Coordinates of C-alpha atoms and ligand atoms in Angstrom, one line a residue:
Chain A
X90 CA -0.1 0.4 -37.6
X91 CA 1.3 -1.9 -40.5
X92 CA 0.0 -5.1 -41.2
X93 CA 3.3 -6.7 -40.4
X94 CA 3.6 -5.2 -37.3
X95 CA -0.1 -6.2 -36.2
X96 CA 0.9 -9.8 -36.8
X97 CA 4.1 -9.6 -35.0
X98 CA 2.1 -8.0 -32.1
X99 CA -0.4 -10.7 -32.3
X100 CA 2.0 -13.6 -32.1
X101 CA 3.8 -11.9 -29.1
X102 CA 0.5 -11.3 -27.2
X103 CA -0.5 -14.9 -27.9
X104 CA 2.7 -16.0 -26.3
X105 CA 2.3 -14.1 -23.4
X106 CA -1.2 -15.1 -22.7
X107 CA -0.3 -18.7 -23.1
X108 CA 2.8 -18.0 -20.3
X109 CA 0.3 -16.2 -18.1
X110 CA -2.4 -18.8 -18.2
X111 CA -5.8 -17.9 -20.5
X112 CA -8.3 -17.1 -17.5
X113 CA -9.3 -13.7 -16.5
X114 CA -7.2 -13.7 -13.4
X115 CA -4.2 -13.6 -15.7
X116 CA -5.5 -10.3 -17.2
X117 CA -3.7 -8.0 -15.0
X118 CA -0.3 -9.9 -15.2
X119 CA -0.7 -9.9 -18.9
X120 CA -1.3 -6.3 -19.2
X121 CA 1.4 -5.4 -17.0
X122 CA 4.0 -6.9 -19.0
X123 CA 2.3 -5.3 -22.1
X124 CA 2.8 -2.0 -20.5
X125 CA 6.4 -2.8 -19.6
X126 CA 7.3 -4.0 -23.0
X127 CA 5.5 -1.3 -25.1
X128 CA 5.0 1.3 -22.7
X129 CA 1.3 1.8 -23.2
X130 CA -1.7 -0.6 -24.0
X131 CA -3.0 0.2 -27.5
X132 CA -6.7 -0.2 -28.7
X133 CA -5.4 -3.2 -30.8
X134 CA -3.6 -4.9 -28.0
X135 CA -6.8 -4.7 -25.9
X136 CA -8.7 -5.9 -28.7
X137 CA -6.4 -9.0 -29.2
X138 CA -6.1 -9.8 -25.4
X139 CA -9.8 -9.7 -25.1
X140 CA -10.2 -12.2 -28.1
X141 CA -7.7 -14.5 -26.4
X142 CA -9.2 -14.3 -23.0
X143 CA -12.8 -14.7 -24.3
X144 CA -14.1 -11.3 -23.0
X145 CA -15.4 -8.3 -24.0
X146 CA -12.7 -5.5 -25.1
X147 CA -14.7 -3.1 -22.8
X148 CA -13.8 -5.3 -19.9
X149 CA -9.9 -4.7 -20.8
X150 CA -10.5 -1.2 -21.1
X151 CA -12.2 -0.8 -17.8
X152 CA -9.1 -2.5 -16.2
X153 CA -6.6 -0.4 -18.3
X154 CA -8.1 3.0 -17.2
X155 CA -8.7 1.9 -13.6
X156 CA -4.8 1.1 -12.6
X157 CA -2.4 4.1 -12.2
X158 CA 0.4 1.9 -13.7
X159 CA -1.4 1.0 -16.9
X160 CA -2.3 3.2 -19.6
X161 CA -3.6 3.8 -23.0
X162 CA -1.3 6.6 -23.8
X163 CA 2.4 6.1 -24.7
X164 CA 4.6 6.6 -21.7
X165 CA 8.4 7.1 -21.9
X166 CA 11.1 4.5 -21.1
X167 CA 11.3 6.3 -17.9
X168 CA 8.4 6.9 -15.9
X169 CA 9.3 9.0 -12.9
X170 CA 7.2 9.1 -10.1
X171 CA 7.4 11.8 -7.6
X172 CA 5.7 11.2 -4.1
X173 CA 3.1 13.9 -3.3
X174 CA 2.3 12.6 0.2
X175 CA 2.2 15.2 3.0
X176 CA 5.5 13.6 4.7
X177 CA 7.5 13.8 1.7
X178 CA 6.3 17.6 1.0
X179 CA 7.3 18.4 4.5
X180 CA 11.1 17.3 3.3
X181 CA 11.1 19.5 -0.2
X182 CA 9.6 17.8 -2.9
X183 CA 8.5 21.2 -4.5
X184 CA 12.0 21.8 -5.2
X185 CA 12.7 18.6 -6.5
X186 CA 9.4 18.7 -8.6
X187 CA 10.7 22.1 -9.9
X188 CA 14.1 20.9 -10.8
X189 CA 12.6 17.8 -12.6
X190 CA 10.4 20.1 -14.6
X191 CA 13.3 22.3 -15.6
X192 CA 15.5 19.7 -16.6
X193 CA 13.1 17.8 -18.6
X194 CA 11.4 20.7 -20.0
X195 CA 7.8 19.3 -19.4
X196 CA 5.0 19.2 -16.8
X197 CA 3.9 16.5 -14.6
X198 CA 1.6 14.4 -16.6
X199 CA 3.7 14.8 -19.8
X200 CA 5.9 12.8 -21.9
X201 CA 9.1 14.2 -23.4
X202 CA 8.9 14.8 -27.0
X203 CA 11.9 12.3 -27.4
X204 CA 9.7 9.5 -25.6
X205 CA 12.3 9.1 -23.2
X206 CA 10.7 10.3 -19.9
X207 CA 7.2 10.7 -18.5
X208 CA 6.7 12.6 -15.4
X209 CA 3.8 11.8 -13.0
X210 CA 2.9 12.4 -9.3
X211 CA 2.6 9.2 -7.2
X212 CA 0.8 8.7 -3.9
X213 CA 2.9 7.5 -0.8
X214 CA 5.8 5.5 -1.9
X215 CA 6.3 4.2 1.4
X216 CA 9.6 6.2 2.1
X217 CA 8.2 8.7 4.4
X218 CA 11.2 8.6 6.7
X219 CA 13.6 9.4 3.8
X220 CA 11.8 11.9 1.7
X221 CA 11.5 13.3 -0.9
X222 CA 11.0 9.8 -2.6
X223 CA 10.7 8.9 -6.0
X224 CA 10.4 6.1 -8.5
X225 CA 12.2 5.6 -11.7
X226 CA 10.5 2.6 -13.4
X227 CA 10.6 0.0 -10.5
X228 CA 13.8 1.6 -8.7
X229 CA 13.3 3.5 -5.6
X230 CA 15.4 6.8 -5.1
X231 CA 15.3 8.6 -1.8
X232 CA 16.5 11.9 -0.1
X233 CA 16.4 13.4 -3.5
X234 CA 17.7 16.9 -3.8
X235 CA 17.4 19.0 -7.0
X236 CA 21.2 18.3 -7.4
X237 CA 20.8 14.9 -7.3
X238 CA 17.9 14.8 -10.2
X239 CA 20.5 16.0 -12.6
X240 CA 22.6 12.8 -11.8
X241 CA 19.5 10.7 -12.1
X242 CA 18.3 11.8 -15.5
X243 CA 21.8 11.7 -16.8
X244 CA 22.2 8.2 -15.7
X245 CA 18.8 7.3 -17.3
X246 CA 20.1 8.9 -20.5
X247 CA 23.2 7.0 -20.7
X248 CA 21.5 3.8 -20.1
X249 CA 19.0 4.5 -22.8
X250 CA 19.2 1.2 -24.8
X251 CA 18.2 -2.4 -24.6
X252 CA 19.9 -3.2 -21.3
X253 CA 18.5 0.1 -19.4
X254 CA 17.6 -1.2 -15.9
X255 CA 20.7 -3.3 -15.4
X256 CA 22.9 -0.1 -16.7
X257 CA 21.2 2.2 -14.5
X258 CA 21.5 0.0 -11.6
X259 CA 25.0 -0.2 -12.0
X260 CA 25.6 3.5 -12.8
X261 CA 23.9 4.7 -9.5
X262 CA 24.2 1.9 -6.7
Chain B
X101 CA 21.5 -8.8 6.7
X102 CA 19.4 -7.0 9.4
X103 CA 20.0 -3.5 9.6
X104 CA 21.3 -2.2 12.9
X105 CA 18.3 0.1 13.3
X106 CA 16.2 -3.0 14.1
X107 CA 18.6 -5.0 16.0
X108 CA 16.5 -4.6 19.2
X109 CA 13.1 -5.8 17.7
X110 CA 11.5 -8.7 18.9
X111 CA 11.3 -9.8 15.2
X112 CA 15.0 -10.6 15.5
X113 CA 14.9 -12.4 19.0
X114 CA 12.5 -15.3 17.5
X115 CA 14.5 -18.2 16.0
X116 CA 14.1 -18.9 12.5
X117 CA 11.3 -21.6 11.8
X118 CA 10.3 -21.7 15.7
X119 CA 6.9 -20.9 14.8
X120 CA 6.2 -22.9 11.9
X121 CA 8.1 -25.9 13.7
X122 CA 5.8 -25.3 16.8
X123 CA 2.6 -25.2 14.8
X124 CA 3.1 -28.2 12.6
X125 CA 3.1 -30.2 15.8
X126 CA 0.2 -29.1 17.0
X127 CA -3.7 -29.9 15.9
X128 CA -5.0 -27.3 13.2
X129 CA -7.7 -26.2 16.0
X130 CA -4.8 -25.4 18.7
X131 CA -2.8 -23.5 16.3
X132 CA -5.7 -21.3 15.9
X133 CA -6.3 -21.3 19.9
X134 CA -3.0 -20.1 20.3
X135 CA -3.6 -17.0 18.2
X136 CA -7.0 -16.4 19.9
X137 CA -4.9 -16.7 23.1
X138 CA -2.9 -13.9 22.2
X139 CA -5.7 -11.4 21.7
X140 CA -4.0 -10.1 18.7
X141 CA -6.2 -8.0 16.2
X142 CA -5.3 -7.4 12.8
X143 CA -2.3 -4.9 12.1
X144 CA -3.8 -3.4 9.0
X145 CA -5.5 -1.1 10.6
X146 CA -9.6 -2.3 10.9
X147 CA -8.6 -4.5 13.8
X148 CA -10.5 -7.5 13.6
X149 CA -9.3 -10.2 15.8
X150 CA -6.9 -12.7 13.9
X151 CA -8.1 -16.0 15.9
X152 CA -11.7 -15.1 14.9
X153 CA -10.8 -14.5 11.2
X154 CA -9.0 -17.8 11.0
X155 CA -11.7 -19.9 12.9
X156 CA -14.1 -18.9 10.6
X157 CA -12.0 -19.8 7.5
X158 CA -11.2 -23.1 9.2
X159 CA -15.0 -23.7 9.6
X160 CA -16.0 -22.8 6.0
X161 CA -16.6 -25.9 4.2
X162 CA -14.8 -26.2 0.9
X163 CA -11.9 -27.9 -0.6
X164 CA -10.4 -24.9 -1.8
X165 CA -9.3 -22.1 0.5
X166 CA -6.8 -19.2 0.3
X167 CA -4.5 -17.3 2.4
X168 CA -3.8 -13.9 1.0
X169 CA -1.4 -11.3 2.6
X170 CA -2.3 -7.8 1.8
X171 CA 1.1 -6.1 1.0
X172 CA -0.5 -3.2 -0.6
X173 CA 0.6 -0.8 2.1
X174 CA -0.9 2.3 0.4
X175 CA -2.0 4.5 3.5
X176 CA -0.1 7.6 3.3
X177 CA 2.5 7.9 6.3
X178 CA 2.8 4.0 6.4
X179 CA 6.0 2.0 5.7
X180 CA 6.4 -0.6 8.1
X181 CA 5.5 -3.3 5.9
X182 CA 8.1 -2.5 3.4
X183 CA 10.6 -3.0 6.4
X184 CA 9.1 -6.3 7.4
X185 CA 9.2 -7.3 3.8
X186 CA 13.1 -6.4 3.4
X187 CA 14.1 -7.6 6.9
X188 CA 12.2 -10.6 7.9
X189 CA 10.4 -11.9 4.6
X190 CA 10.6 -15.4 6.3
X191 CA 8.6 -14.5 9.2
X192 CA 5.9 -13.4 7.0
X193 CA 6.1 -16.5 4.8
X194 CA 6.1 -18.6 8.3
X195 CA 2.8 -16.9 9.4
X196 CA 1.3 -17.5 6.1
X197 CA 2.2 -21.1 5.9
X198 CA 0.9 -21.5 9.5
X199 CA -2.3 -20.0 8.5
X200 CA -2.7 -22.1 5.4
X201 CA -2.2 -25.3 7.9
X202 CA -4.5 -23.9 10.3
X203 CA -7.3 -22.9 7.9
X204 CA -6.8 -25.8 5.9
X205 CA -5.8 -23.9 2.7
X206 CA -2.9 -25.1 0.1
X207 CA -2.2 -21.6 -1.6
X208 CA -0.7 -18.5 -0.4
X209 CA -1.3 -15.3 -2.4
X210 CA 1.1 -12.3 -1.6
X211 CA -0.5 -9.0 -2.9
X212 CA 2.3 -6.6 -3.5
X213 CA 2.0 -3.1 -4.3
X214 CA 3.4 -2.0 -8.0
X215 CA 5.5 0.4 -6.0
X216 CA 7.5 -2.3 -4.0
X217 CA 8.4 -4.2 -7.5
X218 CA 11.7 -3.5 -6.7
X219 CA 11.4 -6.0 -3.5
X220 CA 9.9 -8.9 -6.0
X221 CA 13.0 -10.5 -7.0
X222 CA 14.3 -11.0 -3.4
X223 CA 10.9 -12.2 -2.1
X224 CA 10.8 -14.8 -4.9
X225 CA 14.6 -16.0 -4.2
X226 CA 13.4 -16.4 -0.4
X227 CA 10.2 -18.6 -1.7
X228 CA 12.4 -20.2 -3.8
X229 CA 14.9 -21.2 -1.1
X230 CA 11.9 -22.4 1.1
X231 CA 10.6 -24.6 -1.6
X232 CA 14.2 -26.4 -2.1
X233 CA 14.3 -26.7 1.7
X234 CA 10.9 -28.4 1.6
X235 CA 9.4 -25.6 3.5
X236 CA 7.0 -24.9 0.7
X237 CA 5.3 -27.5 -1.6
X238 CA 4.1 -31.2 -0.9
X239 CA 4.5 -32.1 2.7
X240 CA 5.4 -28.9 3.5
X241 CA 7.6 -28.3 6.6
X242 CA 7.7 -32.1 6.7
X243 CA 4.2 -32.5 7.6
X244 CA 2.5 -35.6 6.0
X245 CA -0.3 -34.5 4.1
X246 CA 0.1 -30.7 4.3
X247 CA 0.6 -28.9 0.8
X248 CA 1.1 -25.2 0.7
X249 CA 2.6 -22.8 -1.8
X250 CA 2.8 -19.2 -2.1
X251 CA 2.9 -16.9 -5.1
X252 CA 3.4 -13.4 -5.7
X253 CA 0.7 -10.9 -7.5
X254 CA 1.7 -7.4 -8.1
X255 CA -0.5 -4.7 -7.5
X256 CA -0.8 -1.8 -10.1
X257 CA -1.1 1.6 -8.2
X258 CA -4.3 1.7 -6.7
X259 CA -4.7 2.3 -3.1
X260 CA -8.2 1.0 -3.0
X261 CA -7.1 -2.1 -3.5
X262 CA -5.9 -2.6 0.0
X263 CA -9.3 -3.0 0.9
X264 CA -9.8 -6.6 1.1
X265 CA -12.5 -7.0 -1.3
X266 CA -11.0 -4.6 -3.8
X267 CA -8.0 -6.6 -3.4
X268 CA -9.8 -9.9 -4.2
X269 CA -11.3 -8.3 -7.4
X270 CA -8.0 -7.1 -8.4
X271 CA -6.6 -10.7 -7.8
X272 CA -9.4 -11.7 -10.3
X273 CA -8.6 -9.4 -12.9
X274 CA -11.1 -6.9 -12.2
X275 CA -11.1 -3.2 -11.8
X276 CA -10.4 -2.8 -8.0
X277 CA -13.9 -1.9 -6.7
X278 CA -14.7 -2.8 -3.3
X279 CA -17.8 -5.4 -3.0
X280 CA -20.7 -5.5 -0.6
X281 CA -19.8 -7.0 2.5
X282 CA -21.2 -9.6 3.8
X283 CA -20.4 -12.1 2.3
X284 CA -16.9 -11.9 3.8
X285 CA -13.8 -13.1 2.3
X286 CA -13.7 -15.6 5.1
X287 CA -16.6 -17.5 3.4
X288 CA -16.7 -16.1 -0.2
X289 CA -13.4 -14.8 -1.2
X290 CA -10.7 -15.1 -4.2
X291 CA -12.9 -17.1 -6.8
X292 CA -15.7 -17.6 -4.4
X293 CA -13.6 -19.8 -2.0
X294 CA -12.9 -19.0 1.7
X295 CA -10.0 -16.7 2.1
X296 CA -8.4 -15.2 4.9
X297 CA -6.9 -11.9 4.0
X298 CA -4.4 -10.5 6.5
X299 CA -1.7 -7.6 6.5
X300 CA 2.1 -8.4 6.4
X301 CA 2.4 -7.4 10.0
X302 CA -0.5 -9.9 11.2
X303 CA 1.3 -12.8 9.8
X304 CA 4.9 -12.0 10.9
X305 CA 3.6 -11.5 14.7
X306 CA 1.4 -14.8 14.0
X307 CA 4.9 -16.8 13.3
X308 CA 6.2 -15.2 16.8
X309 CA 3.0 -16.0 18.5
X310 CA 3.3 -19.7 17.9
X311 CA 7.1 -19.5 18.7
X312 CA 6.6 -17.7 22.0
X313 CA 3.2 -18.6 22.9
X314 CA -0.2 -16.5 23.2
X315 CA 0.1 -15.9 26.6
X316 CA 3.5 -13.7 26.0
X317 CA 1.9 -11.7 23.3
X318 CA -1.0 -11.2 25.8
X319 CA 0.9 -10.1 28.6
X320 CA 2.0 -6.8 26.9
X321 CA -0.1 -4.0 25.8
X322 CA -3.8 -3.3 27.4
X323 CA -6.5 -5.8 27.8
X324 CA -8.2 -4.8 24.6
X325 CA -5.0 -4.1 22.6
X326 CA -2.5 -6.7 23.2
X327 CA 1.1 -7.2 22.2
X328 CA 3.5 -5.4 20.2
X329 CA 3.0 -3.1 17.0
X330 CA 5.4 -1.4 14.6
X331 CA 5.0 2.2 14.0
X332 CA 5.7 4.1 11.0
X333 CA 7.0 7.5 12.1
X334 CA 7.6 10.6 9.9
X335 CA 7.3 14.6 9.8
X336 CA 8.7 17.0 12.2
X337 CA 10.8 14.3 14.5
X338 CA 14.5 14.0 14.9
X339 CA 14.5 10.3 14.3
X340 CA 11.8 9.2 11.6
X341 CA 11.7 5.6 11.0
X342 CA 9.9 2.3 11.8
X343 CA 9.5 1.6 15.8
X344 CA 8.3 -1.2 18.0
X345 CA 6.0 -0.1 20.8
X346 CA 3.7 -1.8 23.0
X347 CA 0.0 -1.2 22.1
X348 CA -1.5 1.4 24.6
X349 CA 1.5 3.6 24.4
X350 CA 0.6 7.5 24.8
X351 CA 1.2 9.6 22.1
X352 CA 3.4 11.7 24.6
X353 CA 5.6 9.0 25.2
X354 CA 5.9 8.0 21.7
X355 CA 6.8 11.7 20.9
X356 CA 9.6 11.5 23.6
X357 CA 11.3 8.4 22.2
X358 CA 11.3 9.7 18.6
X359 CA 12.3 13.0 19.4
X360 CA 9.1 15.3 18.6
X361 CA 8.1 17.0 21.7
X362 CA 7.4 20.3 20.4
X363 CA 4.8 18.8 18.2
X364 CA 1.5 20.9 17.8
X365 CA -0.5 17.9 16.3
X366 CA 0.0 14.5 15.0
X367 CA -2.0 12.7 12.4
X368 CA -2.5 9.2 13.5
X369 CA -3.7 6.2 10.9
X370 CA -2.3 7.9 8.0
X371 CA -4.9 10.0 5.7
X372 CA -7.8 7.9 7.0
X373 CA -6.7 8.5 10.6
X374 CA -7.4 11.4 12.8
X375 CA -5.7 14.6 13.4
X376 CA -4.8 14.8 17.4
X377 CA -3.9 18.2 18.8
X378 CA -1.3 18.6 21.6
X379 CA -4.1 19.0 24.2
X380 CA -4.7 15.3 23.7
X381 CA -1.1 14.0 23.6
X382 CA -2.2 11.8 27.0
X383 CA -4.2 9.7 24.7
X384 CA -3.2 6.0 24.2
X385 CA -2.6 4.6 20.8
X386 CA -4.7 1.5 21.0
X387 CA -8.2 0.0 19.8
X388 CA -10.1 1.3 22.8
X389 CA -9.0 4.8 22.0
X390 CA -7.1 5.8 19.0
X391 CA -7.1 2.9 16.7
X392 CA -4.1 3.1 13.9
X393 CA -2.5 0.8 11.5
X394 CA 0.8 2.3 12.7
X395 CA 1.2 5.4 10.7
X396 CA 2.0 8.5 12.8
X397 CA 2.8 11.6 10.8
X398 CA 4.3 14.6 13.4
X399 CA 3.5 18.2 12.6
X400 CA 5.5 20.9 14.4
X401 CA 4.5 24.2 15.6
X402 CA 4.7 26.0 12.0
X403 CA 2.7 23.6 9.9
X404 CA -0.5 24.9 8.4
X405 CA -3.1 22.4 9.3
X406 CA -5.2 23.2 6.2
X407 CA -2.4 22.2 3.9
X408 CA -2.1 18.8 5.6
X409 CA -6.2 18.6 5.2
X410 CA -5.7 19.9 1.5
X411 CA -3.2 17.0 0.9
X412 CA -5.2 14.3 2.2
X413 CA -8.5 15.3 0.6
X414 CA -6.5 15.4 -2.8
X415 CA -5.3 11.8 -2.2
X416 CA -8.7 10.7 -1.8
X417 CA -10.2 12.4 -4.7
X418 CA -7.8 10.8 -6.8
X419 CA -8.2 7.0 -5.3
X420 CA -11.9 6.7 -4.7
X421 CA -12.9 4.1 -6.9
X422 CA -15.7 6.4 -7.9
X423 CA -18.3 3.6 -7.1
X424 CA -20.5 5.3 -4.6
X425 CA -21.9 8.9 -4.6
X426 CA -20.9 10.1 -1.1
X427 CA -17.5 9.0 -1.6
X428 CA -17.0 10.2 -5.3
X429 CA -18.5 13.6 -5.0
X430 CA -18.2 14.2 -1.1
X431 CA -14.6 14.1 -1.2
X432 CA -14.6 16.7 -3.9
X433 CA -16.7 18.7 -2.1
X434 CA -14.7 18.7 1.1
X435 CA -11.5 19.5 -1.1
X436 CA -13.2 22.7 -2.4
X437 CA -14.1 23.5 1.1
X438 CA -10.5 23.7 2.2
X439 CA -9.5 25.8 -0.5
X440 CA -12.2 28.1 0.2
X441 CA -10.9 28.1 3.7
X442 CA -7.5 28.6 2.6
X443 CA -8.7 31.7 0.9
X444 CA -10.8 33.0 3.8
X445 CA -13.9 32.4 1.8
X446 CA -15.9 29.9 3.6
X447 CA -18.6 30.9 5.9
X448 CA -19.4 29.3 9.0
X449 CA -22.6 28.2 8.0
X450 CA -21.0 26.3 5.0
X451 CA -18.4 25.1 7.0
X452 CA -21.0 23.4 9.3
X453 CA -22.9 22.0 6.3
X454 CA -19.5 20.6 4.9
X455 CA -18.9 19.0 8.3
X456 CA -22.7 17.3 7.9
X457 CA -21.6 16.1 4.7
X458 CA -18.4 14.5 6.0
X459 CA -20.9 12.6 8.8
X460 CA -23.0 11.5 6.0
X461 CA -19.8 10.2 4.1
X462 CA -18.8 8.3 7.2
X463 CA -22.3 6.5 7.4
X464 CA -23.3 6.6 3.7
X465 CA -20.1 5.5 1.9
X466 CA -19.9 1.5 0.6
X467 CA -16.3 0.9 2.2
X468 CA -13.6 2.2 4.5
X469 CA -12.4 4.4 2.0
X470 CA -15.3 7.0 2.0
X471 CA -16.3 6.1 5.3
X472 CA -12.9 7.4 6.7
X473 CA -11.9 10.0 4.4
X474 CA -13.8 12.7 6.1
X475 CA -11.9 11.8 9.5
X476 CA -9.0 14.1 9.0
X477 CA -11.2 17.1 7.7
X478 CA -13.6 16.7 10.5
X479 CA -10.8 16.6 13.3
X480 CA -9.0 19.4 11.9
X481 CA -12.1 21.7 11.8
X482 CA -12.7 20.6 15.3
X483 CA -9.4 21.0 16.9
X484 CA -7.9 23.9 14.9
X485 CA -10.8 26.2 14.6
X486 CA -8.9 29.2 15.3
X487 CA -6.6 28.5 13.0
X488 CA -8.4 27.9 9.9
X489 CA -11.5 30.4 10.1
X490 CA -10.9 34.0 9.1
X491 CA -8.2 33.6 6.8
X492 CA -7.6 37.0 4.8
X493 CA -6.7 35.0 1.4
X494 CA -3.2 36.5 1.4
X495 CA -1.5 33.6 2.7
X496 CA 2.2 33.0 3.0
Ligands
FMN297 C1 -9.4 2.0 1.6 C2 -8.7 0.9 2.3 C3 -7.3 0.9 2.3 C4 -6.5 -0.4 2.9 N1 -5.4 -0.5 2.9 C5 -4.9 -1.8 3.3 C6 -3.5 -2.0 3.5 O1 -2.8 -1.3 2.4 N2 -3.0 -2.8 4.2 C7 -3.6 -3.6 4.9 O2 -3.2 -4.8 5.5 N3 -4.8 -3.6 4.9 C8 -5.5 -2.5 4.3 N4 -6.8 -2.2 4.6 C9 -7.6 -3.2 5.6 C10 -8.1 -4.3 4.9 O3 -9.4 -4.3 4.2 C11 -8.3 -5.4 5.8 O4 -9.0 -5.1 6.8 C12 -6.9 -6.2 6.2 O5 -6.0 -6.4 5.1 C13 -7.3 -7.3 7.2 O6 -5.9 -7.6 7.6 P1 -5.6 -7.7 9.4 O7 -6.8 -8.0 9.9 O8 -4.7 -8.5 9.4 O9 -5.6 -6.2 9.7 C14 -7.3 -1.0 3.9 C15 -8.9 -0.8 4.2 C16 -9.4 0.3 3.2 C17 -10.9 0.6 3.4
SF4_298 S1 -16.5 4.4 -0.6 FE1 -15.1 5.2 -2.2 S2 -13.7 3.8 -2.5 FE2 -15.3 2.9 -1.2 S3 -16.7 2.0 -2.7 FE3 -17.6 4.1 -2.4 S4 -16.4 5.0 -4.1 FE4 -15.3 3.2 -3.9

């Protein structure tokens, strides 16, 4: 990372920590925001956050690796999480999973080379009566079919840019 | 606007604000008295009497206390809290405010699972309106000297954070690893202060109980399992969804109402619950018989019960926090065992050993996850032996 980039990130993290409050209980909200903005939590970011909160960097690392929604590895702009719980499976998750892999050209646990999409399994999304269910970032999709997969991904592709979430909403709702 | 599917629910018949108004006109101890009189047990699954919990938190001596709503709803097959959060958020916040008044807390926290982030904005808007209307903040609900506010804290994708002590760890910015209990959160909770942790549905019913009276609630259900309960019904049924039934309903009655009469088994209580075969459908869903947080997954005649056991064990292997050995390794061994059974490679002797391991996990694990994760496996082995033994490995 370039020195100027580091300085920029440090500045942004400082501001974020100020906003969230500088005590330990602010750690997870801080990390959630970092994940959202930068799509991962780098070693460098962990180090800076640890310094700002006055805790050991390993404490931060321990938290990042514990939670499913926080990651060291770079995630795509769109993180797709398909529910793997039995109620959804009984409604045809397999086909949706296969179609997602085919359309994206990656397997579960991977990110597309253009960094747009990450494909993951999720445990129960709380939509058991309307499966198969999947999350695209924070947005929930229910009764997903293999045909719908394509439309959802296209909407994401079109919305790729600064106003992603809002545009996707307009496109799909 | 309320979804028409829920128009007959009791939550819709209770006047908005009635519970809170009633509570704030009573003495604190009388509010708890009303909850105790209702006989309500926690709706999150563990079934601890809510009146007793609030009494302990009220009796704890500390200037600072907390009310925490457990909205981590991660149990596979459970989605009723999502419906409450979407349809009746005001009842939840009323219930939390009532709890705050009753135990002497000024802060409430909703721990909302990360998967429900899409509900956050709407919930924040409802909270903001309540602040503007004087229902939260200083002199909340017009009660002189009572200060109470609620904020939302997001989870980050960890089922174990639904366990109340892990939830508190997570709120404090730690890994979600359950603590030893005792001490219980009612005396040593968030930041070491007395904390009443309750399920979303528990708070919603608490508001209804204040509005309609503890005796009304106690008059419904069975002696040991009073009142109404929301059920999350999924699987092989004609009409899956959220239903309201009295506690003590039999599985047979329930299946008739949701259109699942040809079921061969139902999983009651999610992945941590039990699998009940058709021969036992006369049993009641109640704390004294089959306890549940309200999840019912129905399996039709053609479902393979080993696949079900495998799915649940994969879940527990992933979600175990890894802190204690029986759970961290035990679930892996049980999962291997299920795969051996699928391939027809599991001897009866080994199966018996696995069952013993399951029983050890039930007694030796530190928290409810490891203590209950073998339940599904053990009940499937017990009830579907002929179906799972002697497979030839060629398995369609
Ligand atoms: C592994 C595990 C997961 C749990 N998940 C939840 C949950 O998602 N929601 C919930 O309300 N209770 C959950 N509980 C139960 C809580 O520990 C606690 O008993 C409950 O929040 C108390 O509220 P209640 O008395 O109102 O039910 C879980 C328990 C365990 C052991
Ligand atoms: S039983 Fe499992 S989830 Fe609970 S503390 Fe032990 S390892 Fe963690």
